[in-house]
Tab-separated table of C-alpha atoms and ligand atoms in Angstrom:
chain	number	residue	atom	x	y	z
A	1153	UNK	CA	0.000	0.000	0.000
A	1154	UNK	CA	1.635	3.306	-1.190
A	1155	UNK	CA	-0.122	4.715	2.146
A	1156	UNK	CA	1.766	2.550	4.813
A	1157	UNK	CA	5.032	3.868	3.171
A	1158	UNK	CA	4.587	7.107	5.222
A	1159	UNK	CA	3.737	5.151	8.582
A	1160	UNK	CA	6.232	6.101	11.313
A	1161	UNK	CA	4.565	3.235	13.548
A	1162	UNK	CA	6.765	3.653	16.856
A	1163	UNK	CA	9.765	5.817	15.256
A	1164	UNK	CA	11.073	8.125	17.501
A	1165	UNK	CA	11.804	11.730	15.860
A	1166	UNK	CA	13.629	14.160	17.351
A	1167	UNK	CA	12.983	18.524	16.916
A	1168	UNK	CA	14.901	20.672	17.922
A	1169	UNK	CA	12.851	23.765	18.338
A	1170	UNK	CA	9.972	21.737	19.093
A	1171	UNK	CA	8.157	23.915	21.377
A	1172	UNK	CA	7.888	26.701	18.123
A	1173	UNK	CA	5.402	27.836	16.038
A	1174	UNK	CA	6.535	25.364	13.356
A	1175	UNK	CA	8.354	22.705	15.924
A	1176	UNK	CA	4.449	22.314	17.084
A	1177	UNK	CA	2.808	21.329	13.817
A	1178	UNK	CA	5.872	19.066	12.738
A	1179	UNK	CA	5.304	17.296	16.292
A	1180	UNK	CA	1.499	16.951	15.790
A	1181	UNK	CA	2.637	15.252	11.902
A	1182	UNK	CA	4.739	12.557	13.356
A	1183	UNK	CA	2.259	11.861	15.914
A	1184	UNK	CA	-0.382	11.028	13.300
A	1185	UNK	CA	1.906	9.184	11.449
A	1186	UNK	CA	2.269	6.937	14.556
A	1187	UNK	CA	5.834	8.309	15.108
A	1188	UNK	CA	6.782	9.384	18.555
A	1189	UNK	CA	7.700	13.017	18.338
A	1190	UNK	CA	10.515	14.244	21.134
A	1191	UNK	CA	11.084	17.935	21.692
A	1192	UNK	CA	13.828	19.624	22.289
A	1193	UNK	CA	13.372	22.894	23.105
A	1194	UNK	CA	15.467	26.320	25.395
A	1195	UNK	CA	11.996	27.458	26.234
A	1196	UNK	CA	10.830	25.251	29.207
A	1197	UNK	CA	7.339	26.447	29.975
A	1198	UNK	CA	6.514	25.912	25.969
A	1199	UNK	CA	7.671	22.511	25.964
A	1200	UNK	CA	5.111	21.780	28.557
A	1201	UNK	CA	2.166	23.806	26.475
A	1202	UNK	CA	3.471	21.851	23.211
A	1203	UNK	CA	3.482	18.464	24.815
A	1204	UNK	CA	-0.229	18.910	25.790
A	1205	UNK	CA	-1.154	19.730	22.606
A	1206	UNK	CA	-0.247	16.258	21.024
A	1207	UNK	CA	-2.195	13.855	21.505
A	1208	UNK	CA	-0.278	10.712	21.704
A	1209	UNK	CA	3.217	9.438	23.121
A	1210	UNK	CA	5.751	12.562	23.487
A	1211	UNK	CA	8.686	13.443	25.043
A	1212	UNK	CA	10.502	16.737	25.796
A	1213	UNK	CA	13.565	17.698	27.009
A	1214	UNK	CA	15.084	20.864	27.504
A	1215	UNK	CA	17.788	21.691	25.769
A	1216	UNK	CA	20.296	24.358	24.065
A	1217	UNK	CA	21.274	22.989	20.996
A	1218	UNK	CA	24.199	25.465	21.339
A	1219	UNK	CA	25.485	23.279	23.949
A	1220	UNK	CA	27.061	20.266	23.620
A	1221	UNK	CA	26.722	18.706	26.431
A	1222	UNK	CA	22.699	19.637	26.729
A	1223	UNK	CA	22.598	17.755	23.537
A	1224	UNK	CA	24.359	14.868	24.566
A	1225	UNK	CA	22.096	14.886	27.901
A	1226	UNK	CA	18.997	14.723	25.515
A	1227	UNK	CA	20.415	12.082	23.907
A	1228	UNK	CA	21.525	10.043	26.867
A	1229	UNK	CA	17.885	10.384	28.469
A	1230	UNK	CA	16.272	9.802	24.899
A	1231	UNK	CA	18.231	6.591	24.128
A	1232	UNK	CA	17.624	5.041	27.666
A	1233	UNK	CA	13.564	6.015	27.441
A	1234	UNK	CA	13.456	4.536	23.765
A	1235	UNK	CA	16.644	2.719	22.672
A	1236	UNK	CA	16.736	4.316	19.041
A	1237	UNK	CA	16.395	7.702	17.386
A	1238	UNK	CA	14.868	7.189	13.607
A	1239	UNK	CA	14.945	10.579	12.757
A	1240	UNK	CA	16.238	14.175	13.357
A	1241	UNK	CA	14.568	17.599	12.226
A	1242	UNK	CA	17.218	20.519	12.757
A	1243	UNK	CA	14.579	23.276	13.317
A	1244	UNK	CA	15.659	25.571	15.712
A	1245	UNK	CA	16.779	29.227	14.237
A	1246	UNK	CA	16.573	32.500	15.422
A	1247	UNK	CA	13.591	33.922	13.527
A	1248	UNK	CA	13.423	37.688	13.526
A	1249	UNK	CA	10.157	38.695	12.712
A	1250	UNK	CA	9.802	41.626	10.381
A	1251	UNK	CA	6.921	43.169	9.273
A	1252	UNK	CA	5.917	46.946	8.643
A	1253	UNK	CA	3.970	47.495	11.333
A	1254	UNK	CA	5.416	45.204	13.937
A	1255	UNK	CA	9.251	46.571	13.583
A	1256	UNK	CA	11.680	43.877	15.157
A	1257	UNK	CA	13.705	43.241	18.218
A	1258	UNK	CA	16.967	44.581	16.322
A	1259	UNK	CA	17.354	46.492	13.176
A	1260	UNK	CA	19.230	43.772	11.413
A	1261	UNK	CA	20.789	46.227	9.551
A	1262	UNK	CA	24.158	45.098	8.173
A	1263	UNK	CA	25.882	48.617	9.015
A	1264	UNK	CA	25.192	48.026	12.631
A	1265	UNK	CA	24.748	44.726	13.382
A	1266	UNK	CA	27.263	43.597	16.481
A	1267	UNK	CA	29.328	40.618	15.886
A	1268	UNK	CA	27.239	38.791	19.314
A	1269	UNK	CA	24.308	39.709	17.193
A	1270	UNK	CA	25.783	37.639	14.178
A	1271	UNK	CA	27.728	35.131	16.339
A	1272	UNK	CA	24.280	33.887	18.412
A	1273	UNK	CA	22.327	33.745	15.377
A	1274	UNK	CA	24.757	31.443	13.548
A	1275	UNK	CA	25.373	29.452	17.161
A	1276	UNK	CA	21.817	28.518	17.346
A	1277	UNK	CA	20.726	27.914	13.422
A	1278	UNK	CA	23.979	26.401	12.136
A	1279	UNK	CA	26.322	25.361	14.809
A	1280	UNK	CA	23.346	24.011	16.836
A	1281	UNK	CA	22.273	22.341	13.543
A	1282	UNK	CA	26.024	20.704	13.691
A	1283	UNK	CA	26.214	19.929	17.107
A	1284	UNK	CA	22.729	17.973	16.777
A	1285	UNK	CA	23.142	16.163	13.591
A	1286	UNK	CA	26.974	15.071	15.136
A	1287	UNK	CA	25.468	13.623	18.602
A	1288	UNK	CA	22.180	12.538	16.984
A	1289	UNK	CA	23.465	11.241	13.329
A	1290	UNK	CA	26.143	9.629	14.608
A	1291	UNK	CA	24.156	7.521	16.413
A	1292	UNK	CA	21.642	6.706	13.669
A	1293	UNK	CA	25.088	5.931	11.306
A	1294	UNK	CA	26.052	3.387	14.220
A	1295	UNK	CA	22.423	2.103	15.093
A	1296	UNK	CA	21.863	1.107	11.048
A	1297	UNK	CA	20.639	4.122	9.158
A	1298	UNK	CA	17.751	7.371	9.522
A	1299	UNK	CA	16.563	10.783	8.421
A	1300	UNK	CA	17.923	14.180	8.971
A	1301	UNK	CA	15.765	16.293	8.076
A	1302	UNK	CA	16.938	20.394	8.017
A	1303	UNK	CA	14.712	23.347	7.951
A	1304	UNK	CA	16.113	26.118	5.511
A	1305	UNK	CA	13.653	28.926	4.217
A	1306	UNK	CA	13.036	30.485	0.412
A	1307	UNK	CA	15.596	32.754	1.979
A	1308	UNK	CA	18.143	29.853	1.345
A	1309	UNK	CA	16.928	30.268	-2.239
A	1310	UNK	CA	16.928	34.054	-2.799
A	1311	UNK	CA	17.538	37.020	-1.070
A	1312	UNK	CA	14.821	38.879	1.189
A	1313	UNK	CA	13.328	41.712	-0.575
A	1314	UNK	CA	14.199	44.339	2.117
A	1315	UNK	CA	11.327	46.645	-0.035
A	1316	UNK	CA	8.267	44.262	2.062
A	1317	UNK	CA	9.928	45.514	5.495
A	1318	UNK	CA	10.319	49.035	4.384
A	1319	UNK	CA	7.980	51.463	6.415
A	1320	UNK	CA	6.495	54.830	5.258
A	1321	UNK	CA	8.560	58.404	6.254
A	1322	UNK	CA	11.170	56.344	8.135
A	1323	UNK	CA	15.012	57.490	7.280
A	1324	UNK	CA	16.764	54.884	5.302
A	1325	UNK	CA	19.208	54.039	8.590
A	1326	UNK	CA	15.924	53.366	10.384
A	1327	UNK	CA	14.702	51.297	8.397
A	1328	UNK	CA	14.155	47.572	9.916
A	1329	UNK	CA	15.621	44.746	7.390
A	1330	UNK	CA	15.697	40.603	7.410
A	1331	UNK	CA	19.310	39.942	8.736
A	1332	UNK	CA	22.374	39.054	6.812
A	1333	UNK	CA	22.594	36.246	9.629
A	1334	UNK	CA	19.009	34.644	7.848
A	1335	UNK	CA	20.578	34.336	4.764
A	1336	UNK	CA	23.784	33.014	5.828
A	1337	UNK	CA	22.137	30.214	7.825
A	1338	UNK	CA	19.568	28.866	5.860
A	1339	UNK	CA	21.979	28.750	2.947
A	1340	UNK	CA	24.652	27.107	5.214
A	1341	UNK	CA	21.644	24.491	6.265
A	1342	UNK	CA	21.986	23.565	2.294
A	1343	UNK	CA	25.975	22.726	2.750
A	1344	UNK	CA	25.810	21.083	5.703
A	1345	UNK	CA	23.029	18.949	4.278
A	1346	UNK	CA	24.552	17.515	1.221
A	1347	UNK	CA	27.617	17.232	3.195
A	1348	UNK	CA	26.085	14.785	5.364
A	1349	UNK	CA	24.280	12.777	3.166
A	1350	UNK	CA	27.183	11.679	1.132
A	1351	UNK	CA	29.140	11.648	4.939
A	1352	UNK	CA	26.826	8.832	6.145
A	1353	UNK	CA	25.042	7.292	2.397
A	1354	UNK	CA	27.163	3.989	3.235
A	1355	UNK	CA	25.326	3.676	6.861
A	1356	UNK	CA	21.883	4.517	5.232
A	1357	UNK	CA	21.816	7.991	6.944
A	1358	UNK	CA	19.367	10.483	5.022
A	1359	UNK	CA	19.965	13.844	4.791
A	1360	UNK	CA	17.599	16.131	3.224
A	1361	UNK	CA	16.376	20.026	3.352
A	1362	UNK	CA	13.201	21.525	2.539
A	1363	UNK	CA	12.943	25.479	2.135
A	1364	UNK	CA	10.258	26.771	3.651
A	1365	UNK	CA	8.093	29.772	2.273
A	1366	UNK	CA	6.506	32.140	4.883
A	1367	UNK	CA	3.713	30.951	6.976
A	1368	UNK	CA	0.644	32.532	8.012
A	1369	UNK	CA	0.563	33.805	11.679
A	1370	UNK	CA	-1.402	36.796	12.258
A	1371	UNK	CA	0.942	38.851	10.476
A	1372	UNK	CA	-0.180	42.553	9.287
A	1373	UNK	CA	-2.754	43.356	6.305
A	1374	UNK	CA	-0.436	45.193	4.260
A	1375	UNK	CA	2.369	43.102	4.952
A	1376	UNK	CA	0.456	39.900	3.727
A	1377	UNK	CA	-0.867	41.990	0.480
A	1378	UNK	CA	2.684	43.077	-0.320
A	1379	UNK	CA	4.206	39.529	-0.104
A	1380	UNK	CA	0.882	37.632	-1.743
A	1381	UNK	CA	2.095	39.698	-5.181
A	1382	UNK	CA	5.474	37.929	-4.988
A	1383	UNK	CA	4.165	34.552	-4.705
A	1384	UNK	CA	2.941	32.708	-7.615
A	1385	UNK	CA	-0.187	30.671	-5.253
A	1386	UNK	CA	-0.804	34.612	-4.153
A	1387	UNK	CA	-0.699	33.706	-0.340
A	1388	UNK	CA	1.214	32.578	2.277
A	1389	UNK	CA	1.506	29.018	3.853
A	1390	UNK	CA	-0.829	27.429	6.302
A	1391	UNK	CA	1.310	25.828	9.087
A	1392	UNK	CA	-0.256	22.481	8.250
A	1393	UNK	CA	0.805	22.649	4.126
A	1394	UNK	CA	3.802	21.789	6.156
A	1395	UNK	CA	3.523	18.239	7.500
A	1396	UNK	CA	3.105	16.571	4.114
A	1397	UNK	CA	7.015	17.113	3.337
A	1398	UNK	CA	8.063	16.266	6.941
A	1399	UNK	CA	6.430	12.536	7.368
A	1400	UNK	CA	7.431	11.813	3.794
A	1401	UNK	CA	11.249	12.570	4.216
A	1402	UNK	CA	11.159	10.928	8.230
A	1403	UNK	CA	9.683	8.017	6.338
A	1404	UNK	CA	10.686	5.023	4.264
A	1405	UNK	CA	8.397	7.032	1.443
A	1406	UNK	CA	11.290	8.975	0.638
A	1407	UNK	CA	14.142	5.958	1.539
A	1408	UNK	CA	15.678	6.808	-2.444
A	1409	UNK	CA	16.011	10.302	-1.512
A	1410	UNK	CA	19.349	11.851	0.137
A	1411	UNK	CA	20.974	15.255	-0.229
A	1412	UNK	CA	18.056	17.339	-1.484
A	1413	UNK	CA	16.633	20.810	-1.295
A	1414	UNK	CA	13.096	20.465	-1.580
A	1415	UNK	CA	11.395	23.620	-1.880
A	1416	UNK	CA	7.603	24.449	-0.779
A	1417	UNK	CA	7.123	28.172	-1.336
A	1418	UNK	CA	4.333	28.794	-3.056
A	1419	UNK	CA	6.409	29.517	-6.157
A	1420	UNK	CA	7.952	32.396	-4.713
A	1421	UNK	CA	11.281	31.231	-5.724
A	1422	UNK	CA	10.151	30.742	-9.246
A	1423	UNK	CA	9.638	34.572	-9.589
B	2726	NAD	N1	7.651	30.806	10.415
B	2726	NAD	C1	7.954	30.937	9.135
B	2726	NAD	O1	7.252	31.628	8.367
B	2726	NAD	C2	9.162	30.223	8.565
B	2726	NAD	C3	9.377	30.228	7.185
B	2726	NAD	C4	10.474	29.567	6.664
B	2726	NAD	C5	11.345	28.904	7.521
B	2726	NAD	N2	11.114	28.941	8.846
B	2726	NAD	C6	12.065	28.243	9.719
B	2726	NAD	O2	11.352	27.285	10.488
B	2726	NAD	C7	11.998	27.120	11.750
B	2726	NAD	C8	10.990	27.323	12.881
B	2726	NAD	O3	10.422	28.609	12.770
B	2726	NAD	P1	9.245	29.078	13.733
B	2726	NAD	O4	8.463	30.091	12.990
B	2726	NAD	O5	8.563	27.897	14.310
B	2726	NAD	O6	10.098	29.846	14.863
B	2726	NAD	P2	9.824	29.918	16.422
B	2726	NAD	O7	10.625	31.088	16.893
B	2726	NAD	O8	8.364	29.870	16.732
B	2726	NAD	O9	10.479	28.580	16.980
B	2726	NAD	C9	11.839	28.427	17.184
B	2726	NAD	C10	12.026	27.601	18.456
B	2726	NAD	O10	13.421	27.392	18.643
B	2726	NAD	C11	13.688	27.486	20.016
B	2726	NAD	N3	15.102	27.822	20.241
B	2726	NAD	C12	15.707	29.009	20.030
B	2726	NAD	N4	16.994	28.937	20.404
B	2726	NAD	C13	17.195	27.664	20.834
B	2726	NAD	C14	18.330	26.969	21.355
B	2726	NAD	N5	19.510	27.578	21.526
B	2726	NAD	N6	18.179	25.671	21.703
B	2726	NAD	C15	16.979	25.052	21.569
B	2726	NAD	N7	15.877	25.656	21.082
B	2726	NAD	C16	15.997	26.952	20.733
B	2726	NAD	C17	12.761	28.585	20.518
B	2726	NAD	O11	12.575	28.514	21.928
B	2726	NAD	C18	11.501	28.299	19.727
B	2726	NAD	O12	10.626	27.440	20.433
B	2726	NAD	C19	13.164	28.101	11.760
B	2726	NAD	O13	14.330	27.437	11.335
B	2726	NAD	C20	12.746	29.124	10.727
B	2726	NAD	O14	13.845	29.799	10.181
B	2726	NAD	C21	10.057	29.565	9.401
């Protein structure tokens, strides 16, 4: 039955993140797949609210995945509780929100941005990406095979169009922008994917990346006008479009598939 090829009956999947807008509906996909989903997560009090949401087996664990021995921690306690990992989705990233009307936390500008500004946002989305897939992959290489699984963005496609962010009679320095940091990570997700998947092919470890268009999340009128014109499907995603592409590369569905950059944007990229 081409169905039962995306059955995760009992797998355990790992997601970093997990307690995230995203990390959430990925969780809730592996659950209905049958696959237990275990979160890893800095934000303790989310974990909790995520783990209630799901409504069969989970597990969480807090974690910074910019510290190795958190990781290894997670691991240890993960290992004992289940024996095997099957699968690990590097998700975690700093994700500066920028929109018109909201502003951001930082400027992002490139002009001003400090090098602990630059330095934390590659720790968490690439080194922490490293770290993980190192503890966690290594395992999977020893224990027979799995699925890495790493979350880039269209923005590991093309560059943000700084015009969306732009707001009205603000001075140009003022102006809020996506960070250079976005850019460099989710593109560095893209080497450090097909670097792995030809680093552990022989011990049937999977490596894969999907690039993620924007999702919907209550996110201004006018900002969601100006992007729909850049994407081809004239909208952004729904949060669930998303768990399609995560159970099939977690699963045997996609067992031919290593190395990839599967894109789900909406077209935007096509543009
Ligand atoms: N939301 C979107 O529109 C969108 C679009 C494309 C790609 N993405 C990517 O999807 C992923 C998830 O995005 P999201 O919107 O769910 O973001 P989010 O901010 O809701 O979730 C990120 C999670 O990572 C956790 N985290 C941060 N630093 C951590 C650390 N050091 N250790 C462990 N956990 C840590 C946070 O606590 C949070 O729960 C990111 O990689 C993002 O770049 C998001």
């Amino acid at each position: 039955m081409a169905s039962s090829l995306f059955d995760l009956d009992g797998e355990v999947v790992a997601i970093t993140g997990g307690a995230g807008f995203l990390g959430r509906t990925y969780a809730q996909a592996i659950s209905e797949a049958g696959g237990i989903p275990v979160l890893l997560d800095i934000n303790e009090p989310a974990l909790e609210g995520a783990a209630q949401q799901i409504g069969g087996p989970v597990a969480t664990y807090r974690c910074d995945i910019t510290e190795p021995d958190d990781i290894r921690a997670a691991h240890r306690g993960l290992i004992e509780r289940f024996d095997r990992i099957g699968a690990l989705i590097n998700n975690a990233a700093n994700n500066p929100t920028v929109s018109p009307d909201a502003g951001m936390a930082y400027s992002g500008r490139l002009e001003t941005m400090s090098l602990a500004q630059w330095q934390a946002d590659i720790d968490v989305g690439l080194t922490g990406a490293f770290l993980c897939s190192q503890i966690f992959g290594a395992h999977m290489a020893a224990a027979g095979g799995g699925s890495i699984v790493n979350i880039s963005s269209d923005l590991g496609v093309i560059s943000p169009d700084q015009r969306l962010y732009r707001r009205e009679n603000i001075p140009e320095p003022e102006q809020t922008v996506k960070p250079i940091t976005y850019s460099a990570v989710k593109t560095g997700i893209l080497g450090l994917t097909r670097y792995l998947a030809t680093y552990w092919a022989k011990q049937n470890v999977r490596a894969n990346a999907v690039c993620l268009g924007g999702v919907l999340n209550g996110q201004p009128e006018t900002f969601l006008n100006a992007v729909a014109e850049r994407i081809p499907l004239g909208r952004l995603a729904r949060c669930e479009e998303y768990k399609g592409p995560i159970v099939f590369l977690c699963s045997r569905a996609s067992s031919y598939m290593t190395g990839a950059t599967l894109v789900i944007d909406g077209g935007r990229t096509i543009w």
